[in-house]
């Protein structure tokens, strides 16, 4: 890769980590329970994904990050290592760290998904998640109808019931997410289980977005109940079609934005 000059855009001075003395700055913003380097990785990663540092940009050096965020250089190094592990960054001596092309990013990493979901391209992200659901969920539901155990069915049914009983958006969104992940687990395909966990944060953002825009929550509940019933009665074709109806409904909500 050719040597390039760093972008000269002003770096925001939102210091959020602890001073080496252990005294926190009054304006510091830190993820609760997270280490200094993890908090720093979160801030830099979010800026990369939302486009503050486009692919190919050489990032500020350790000294500059250390000054900007009031952290040690060792914390900066650990944060950079975390972002390299997620394939957002690459590094080379005498050049520094630069942002990798987007196609190299590990979009199935939980943190990257969360950053991606809050980027200016949020609607593109939501459509990408929706396309993934079209590819995976109808067949996963059909397999779940054929393979689910009684315990797995109870988990699906409980999540569906809790959706209908939810009293606020957060409760409904969490129950909705549990419903879909339970179906992936019930499909009996081991590859879908870790994939479901990785995309959980993406589903959360999608469901929160669409639920806010959905006027007829009872209609959405009936669509989920149709999926639950088809799986419970072990009708794979009906389950597949019920999921497609739900996805079509979600498509229309996203398109209406």
PDB file of N, CA, C and O in Angstrom, residues 5-39:
ATOM      1  N   UNK A   5      -0.761  10.636   3.226  1.00  0.00           N
ATOM      2  CA  UNK A   5      -0.796  11.606   4.301  1.00  0.00           C
ATOM      3  C   UNK A   5      -2.106  11.451   5.059  1.00  0.00           C
ATOM      4  O   UNK A   5      -3.142  11.202   4.482  1.00  0.00           O
ATOM      5  N   UNK A   6      -2.053  11.613   6.371  1.00  0.00           N
ATOM      6  CA  UNK A   6      -3.270  11.502   7.151  1.00  0.00           C
ATOM      7  C   UNK A   6      -4.241  12.607   6.782  1.00  0.00           C
ATOM      8  O   UNK A   6      -3.853  13.694   6.366  1.00  0.00           O
ATOM      9  N   UNK A   7      -5.543  12.298   6.930  1.00  0.00           N
ATOM     10  CA  UNK A   7      -6.534  13.353   6.749  1.00  0.00           C
ATOM     11  C   UNK A   7      -6.282  14.443   7.780  1.00  0.00           C
ATOM     12  O   UNK A   7      -5.942  14.163   8.925  1.00  0.00           O
ATOM     13  N   UNK A   8      -6.465  15.697   7.377  1.00  0.00           N
ATOM     14  CA  UNK A   8      -6.181  16.808   8.276  1.00  0.00           C
ATOM     15  C   UNK A   8      -7.426  17.329   8.970  1.00  0.00           C
ATOM     16  O   UNK A   8      -7.417  18.400   9.565  1.00  0.00           O
ATOM     17  N   UNK A   9      -8.540  16.550   8.824  1.00  0.00           N
ATOM     18  CA  UNK A   9      -9.758  16.982   9.500  1.00  0.00           C
ATOM     19  C   UNK A   9      -9.562  17.010  11.004  1.00  0.00           C
ATOM     20  O   UNK A   9      -8.816  16.214  11.568  1.00  0.00           O
ATOM     21  N   UNK A  10     -10.203  17.890  11.659  1.00  0.00           N
ATOM     22  CA  UNK A  10     -10.042  18.044  13.107  1.00  0.00           C
ATOM     23  C   UNK A  10     -10.607  16.837  13.836  1.00  0.00           C
ATOM     24  O   UNK A  10     -11.686  16.378  13.548  1.00  0.00           O
ATOM     25  N   UNK A  11      -9.848  16.318  14.753  1.00  0.00           N
ATOM     26  CA  UNK A  11     -10.290  15.177  15.556  1.00  0.00           C
ATOM     27  C   UNK A  11     -11.030  15.716  16.770  1.00  0.00           C
ATOM     28  O   UNK A  11     -10.518  16.555  17.500  1.00  0.00           O
ATOM     29  N   UNK A  12     -12.240  15.229  16.979  1.00  0.00           N
ATOM     30  CA  UNK A  12     -13.025  15.704  18.117  1.00  0.00           C
ATOM     31  C   UNK A  12     -12.315  15.359  19.414  1.00  0.00           C
ATOM     32  O   UNK A  12     -11.695  14.320  19.540  1.00  0.00           O
ATOM     33  N   UNK A  13     -12.434  16.257  20.377  1.00  0.00           N
ATOM     34  CA  UNK A  13     -11.694  16.071  21.632  1.00  0.00           C
ATOM     35  C   UNK A  13     -12.583  15.528  22.729  1.00  0.00           C
ATOM     36  O   UNK A  13     -12.693  16.078  23.813  1.00  0.00           O
ATOM     37  N   UNK A  14     -13.272  14.419  22.418  1.00  0.00           N
ATOM     38  CA  UNK A  14     -14.144  13.832  23.435  1.00  0.00           C
ATOM     39  C   UNK A  14     -13.335  12.850  24.265  1.00  0.00           C
ATOM     40  O   UNK A  14     -13.315  11.669  23.966  1.00  0.00           O
ATOM     41  N   UNK A  15     -12.630  13.323  25.275  1.00  0.00           N
ATOM     42  CA  UNK A  15     -11.822  12.420  26.096  1.00  0.00           C
ATOM     43  C   UNK A  15     -12.742  11.642  27.013  1.00  0.00           C
ATOM     44  O   UNK A  15     -13.577  12.204  27.694  1.00  0.00           O
ATOM     45  N   UNK A  16     -12.594  10.299  27.008  1.00  0.00           N
ATOM     46  CA  UNK A  16     -13.532   9.503  27.755  1.00  0.00           C
ATOM     47  C   UNK A  16     -12.865   8.431  28.602  1.00  0.00           C
ATOM     48  O   UNK A  16     -13.534   7.650  29.245  1.00  0.00           O
ATOM     49  N   UNK A  17     -11.553   8.349  28.616  1.00  0.00           N
ATOM     50  CA  UNK A  17     -10.911   7.291  29.397  1.00  0.00           C
ATOM     51  C   UNK A  17     -10.320   7.853  30.673  1.00  0.00           C
ATOM     52  O   UNK A  17     -10.320   9.062  30.899  1.00  0.00           O
ATOM     53  N   UNK A  18      -9.816   6.991  31.475  1.00  0.00           N
ATOM     54  CA  UNK A  18      -9.272   7.408  32.762  1.00  0.00           C
ATOM     55  C   UNK A  18      -7.858   7.959  32.611  1.00  0.00           C
ATOM     56  O   UNK A  18      -7.089   7.502  31.783  1.00  0.00           O
ATOM     57  N   UNK A  19      -7.529   8.932  33.441  1.00  0.00           N
ATOM     58  CA  UNK A  19      -6.152   9.397  33.512  1.00  0.00           C
ATOM     59  C   UNK A  19      -5.323   8.309  34.198  1.00  0.00           C
ATOM     60  O   UNK A  19      -5.836   7.454  34.911  1.00  0.00           O
ATOM     61  N   UNK A  20      -4.047   8.343  33.960  1.00  0.00           N
ATOM     62  CA  UNK A  20      -3.188   7.345  34.581  1.00  0.00           C
ATOM     63  C   UNK A  20      -3.235   7.447  36.098  1.00  0.00           C
ATOM     64  O   UNK A  20      -2.971   6.482  36.808  1.00  0.00           O
ATOM     65  N   UNK A  21      -3.608   8.605  36.631  1.00  0.00           N
ATOM     66  CA  UNK A  21      -3.714   8.767  38.078  1.00  0.00           C
ATOM     67  C   UNK A  21      -4.985   8.158  38.616  1.00  0.00           C
ATOM     68  O   UNK A  21      -5.177   8.065  39.827  1.00  0.00           O
ATOM     69  N   UNK A  22      -5.889   7.746  37.701  1.00  0.00           N
ATOM     70  CA  UNK A  22      -7.144   7.153  38.133  1.00  0.00           C
ATOM     71  C   UNK A  22      -8.257   8.170  38.238  1.00  0.00           C
ATOM     72  O   UNK A  22      -9.393   7.825  38.551  1.00  0.00           O
ATOM     73  N   UNK A  23      -7.958   9.440  37.983  1.00  0.00           N
ATOM     74  CA  UNK A  23      -8.985  10.477  38.045  1.00  0.00           C
ATOM     75  C   UNK A  23      -9.633  10.624  36.681  1.00  0.00           C
ATOM     76  O   UNK A  23      -8.954  10.811  35.684  1.00  0.00           O
ATOM     77  N   UNK A  24     -10.964  10.534  36.627  1.00  0.00           N
ATOM     78  CA  UNK A  24     -11.673  10.645  35.356  1.00  0.00           C
ATOM     79  C   UNK A  24     -11.973  12.092  35.030  1.00  0.00           C
ATOM     80  O   UNK A  24     -12.286  12.886  35.903  1.00  0.00           O
ATOM     81  N   UNK A  25     -11.877  12.423  33.747  1.00  0.00           N
ATOM     82  CA  UNK A  25     -12.235  13.767  33.311  1.00  0.00           C
ATOM     83  C   UNK A  25     -13.732  13.954  33.418  1.00  0.00           C
ATOM     84  O   UNK A  25     -14.501  13.029  33.238  1.00  0.00           O
ATOM     85  N   UNK A  26     -14.150  15.178  33.683  1.00  0.00           N
ATOM     86  CA  UNK A  26     -15.569  15.445  33.879  1.00  0.00           C
ATOM     87  C   UNK A  26     -16.384  15.170  32.634  1.00  0.00           C
ATOM     88  O   UNK A  26     -17.554  14.808  32.703  1.00  0.00           O
ATOM     89  N   UNK A  27     -15.754  15.364  31.437  1.00  0.00           N
ATOM     90  CA  UNK A  27     -16.496  15.183  30.194  1.00  0.00           C
ATOM     91  C   UNK A  27     -16.238  13.804  29.586  1.00  0.00           C
ATOM     92  O   UNK A  27     -16.560  13.550  28.438  1.00  0.00           O
ATOM     93  N   UNK A  28     -15.633  12.910  30.355  1.00  0.00           N
ATOM     94  CA  UNK A  28     -15.285  11.605  29.809  1.00  0.00           C
ATOM     95  C   UNK A  28     -16.530  10.761  29.608  1.00  0.00           C
ATOM     96  O   UNK A  28     -17.413  10.728  30.444  1.00  0.00           O
ATOM     97  N   UNK A  29     -16.574  10.042  28.475  1.00  0.00           N
ATOM     98  CA  UNK A  29     -17.692   9.146  28.163  1.00  0.00           C
ATOM     99  C   UNK A  29     -17.126   7.759  27.975  1.00  0.00           C
ATOM    100  O   UNK A  29     -16.341   7.536  27.077  1.00  0.00           O
ATOM    101  N   UNK A  30     -17.506   6.844  28.826  1.00  0.00           N
ATOM    102  CA  UNK A  30     -16.915   5.520  28.770  1.00  0.00           C
ATOM    103  C   UNK A  30     -17.983   4.450  28.874  1.00  0.00           C
ATOM    104  O   UNK A  30     -18.958   4.606  29.605  1.00  0.00           O
ATOM    105  N   UNK A  31     -17.784   3.332  28.152  1.00  0.00           N
ATOM    106  CA  UNK A  31     -18.721   2.235  28.224  1.00  0.00           C
ATOM    107  C   UNK A  31     -18.657   1.639  29.621  1.00  0.00           C
ATOM    108  O   UNK A  31     -17.586   1.262  30.077  1.00  0.00           O
ATOM    109  N   UNK A  32     -19.793   1.529  30.318  1.00  0.00           N
ATOM    110  CA  UNK A  32     -19.777   0.997  31.677  1.00  0.00           C
ATOM    111  C   UNK A  32     -19.146  -0.395  31.726  1.00  0.00           C
ATOM    112  O   UNK A  32     -19.483  -1.273  30.935  1.00  0.00           O
ATOM    113  N   UNK A  33     -18.223  -0.586  32.658  1.00  0.00           N
ATOM    114  CA  UNK A  33     -17.618  -1.886  32.838  1.00  0.00           C
ATOM    115  C   UNK A  33     -16.565  -2.249  31.819  1.00  0.00           C
ATOM    116  O   UNK A  33     -16.000  -3.328  31.857  1.00  0.00           O
ATOM    117  N   UNK A  34     -16.292  -1.347  30.898  1.00  0.00           N
ATOM    118  CA  UNK A  34     -15.320  -1.656  29.853  1.00  0.00           C
ATOM    119  C   UNK A  34     -13.955  -1.111  30.214  1.00  0.00           C
ATOM    120  O   UNK A  34     -13.831  -0.124  30.927  1.00  0.00           O
ATOM    121  N   UNK A  35     -12.898  -1.756  29.723  1.00  0.00           N
ATOM    122  CA  UNK A  35     -11.549  -1.293  29.985  1.00  0.00           C
ATOM    123  C   UNK A  35     -11.267  -0.053  29.155  1.00  0.00           C
ATOM    124  O   UNK A  35     -11.990   0.268  28.206  1.00  0.00           O
ATOM    125  N   UNK A  36     -10.175   0.634  29.491  1.00  0.00           N
ATOM    126  CA  UNK A  36      -9.808   1.860  28.777  1.00  0.00           C
ATOM    127  C   UNK A  36      -9.573   1.568  27.297  1.00  0.00           C
ATOM    128  O   UNK A  36     -10.093   2.255  26.431  1.00  0.00           O
ATOM    129  N   UNK A  37      -8.783   0.529  27.008  1.00  0.00           N
ATOM    130  CA  UNK A  37      -8.480   0.264  25.598  1.00  0.00           C
ATOM    131  C   UNK A  37      -9.713  -0.192  24.826  1.00  0.00           C
ATOM    132  O   UNK A  37      -9.860   0.117  23.647  1.00  0.00           O
ATOM    133  N   UNK A  38     -10.641  -0.918  25.487  1.00  0.00           N
ATOM    134  CA  UNK A  38     -11.869  -1.336  24.811  1.00  0.00           C
ATOM    135  C   UNK A  38     -12.758  -0.132  24.523  1.00  0.00           C
ATOM    136  O   UNK A  38     -13.385  -0.040  23.464  1.00  0.00           O
ATOM    137  N   UNK A  39     -12.818   0.809  25.463  1.00  0.00           N
ATOM    138  CA  UNK A  39     -13.593   2.031  25.248  1.00  0.00           C
ATOM    139  C   UNK A  39     -13.011   2.846  24.093  1.00  0.00           C
ATOM    140  O   UNK A  39     -13.744   3.400  23.276  1.00  0.00           O
TER     141      UNK A  39
END
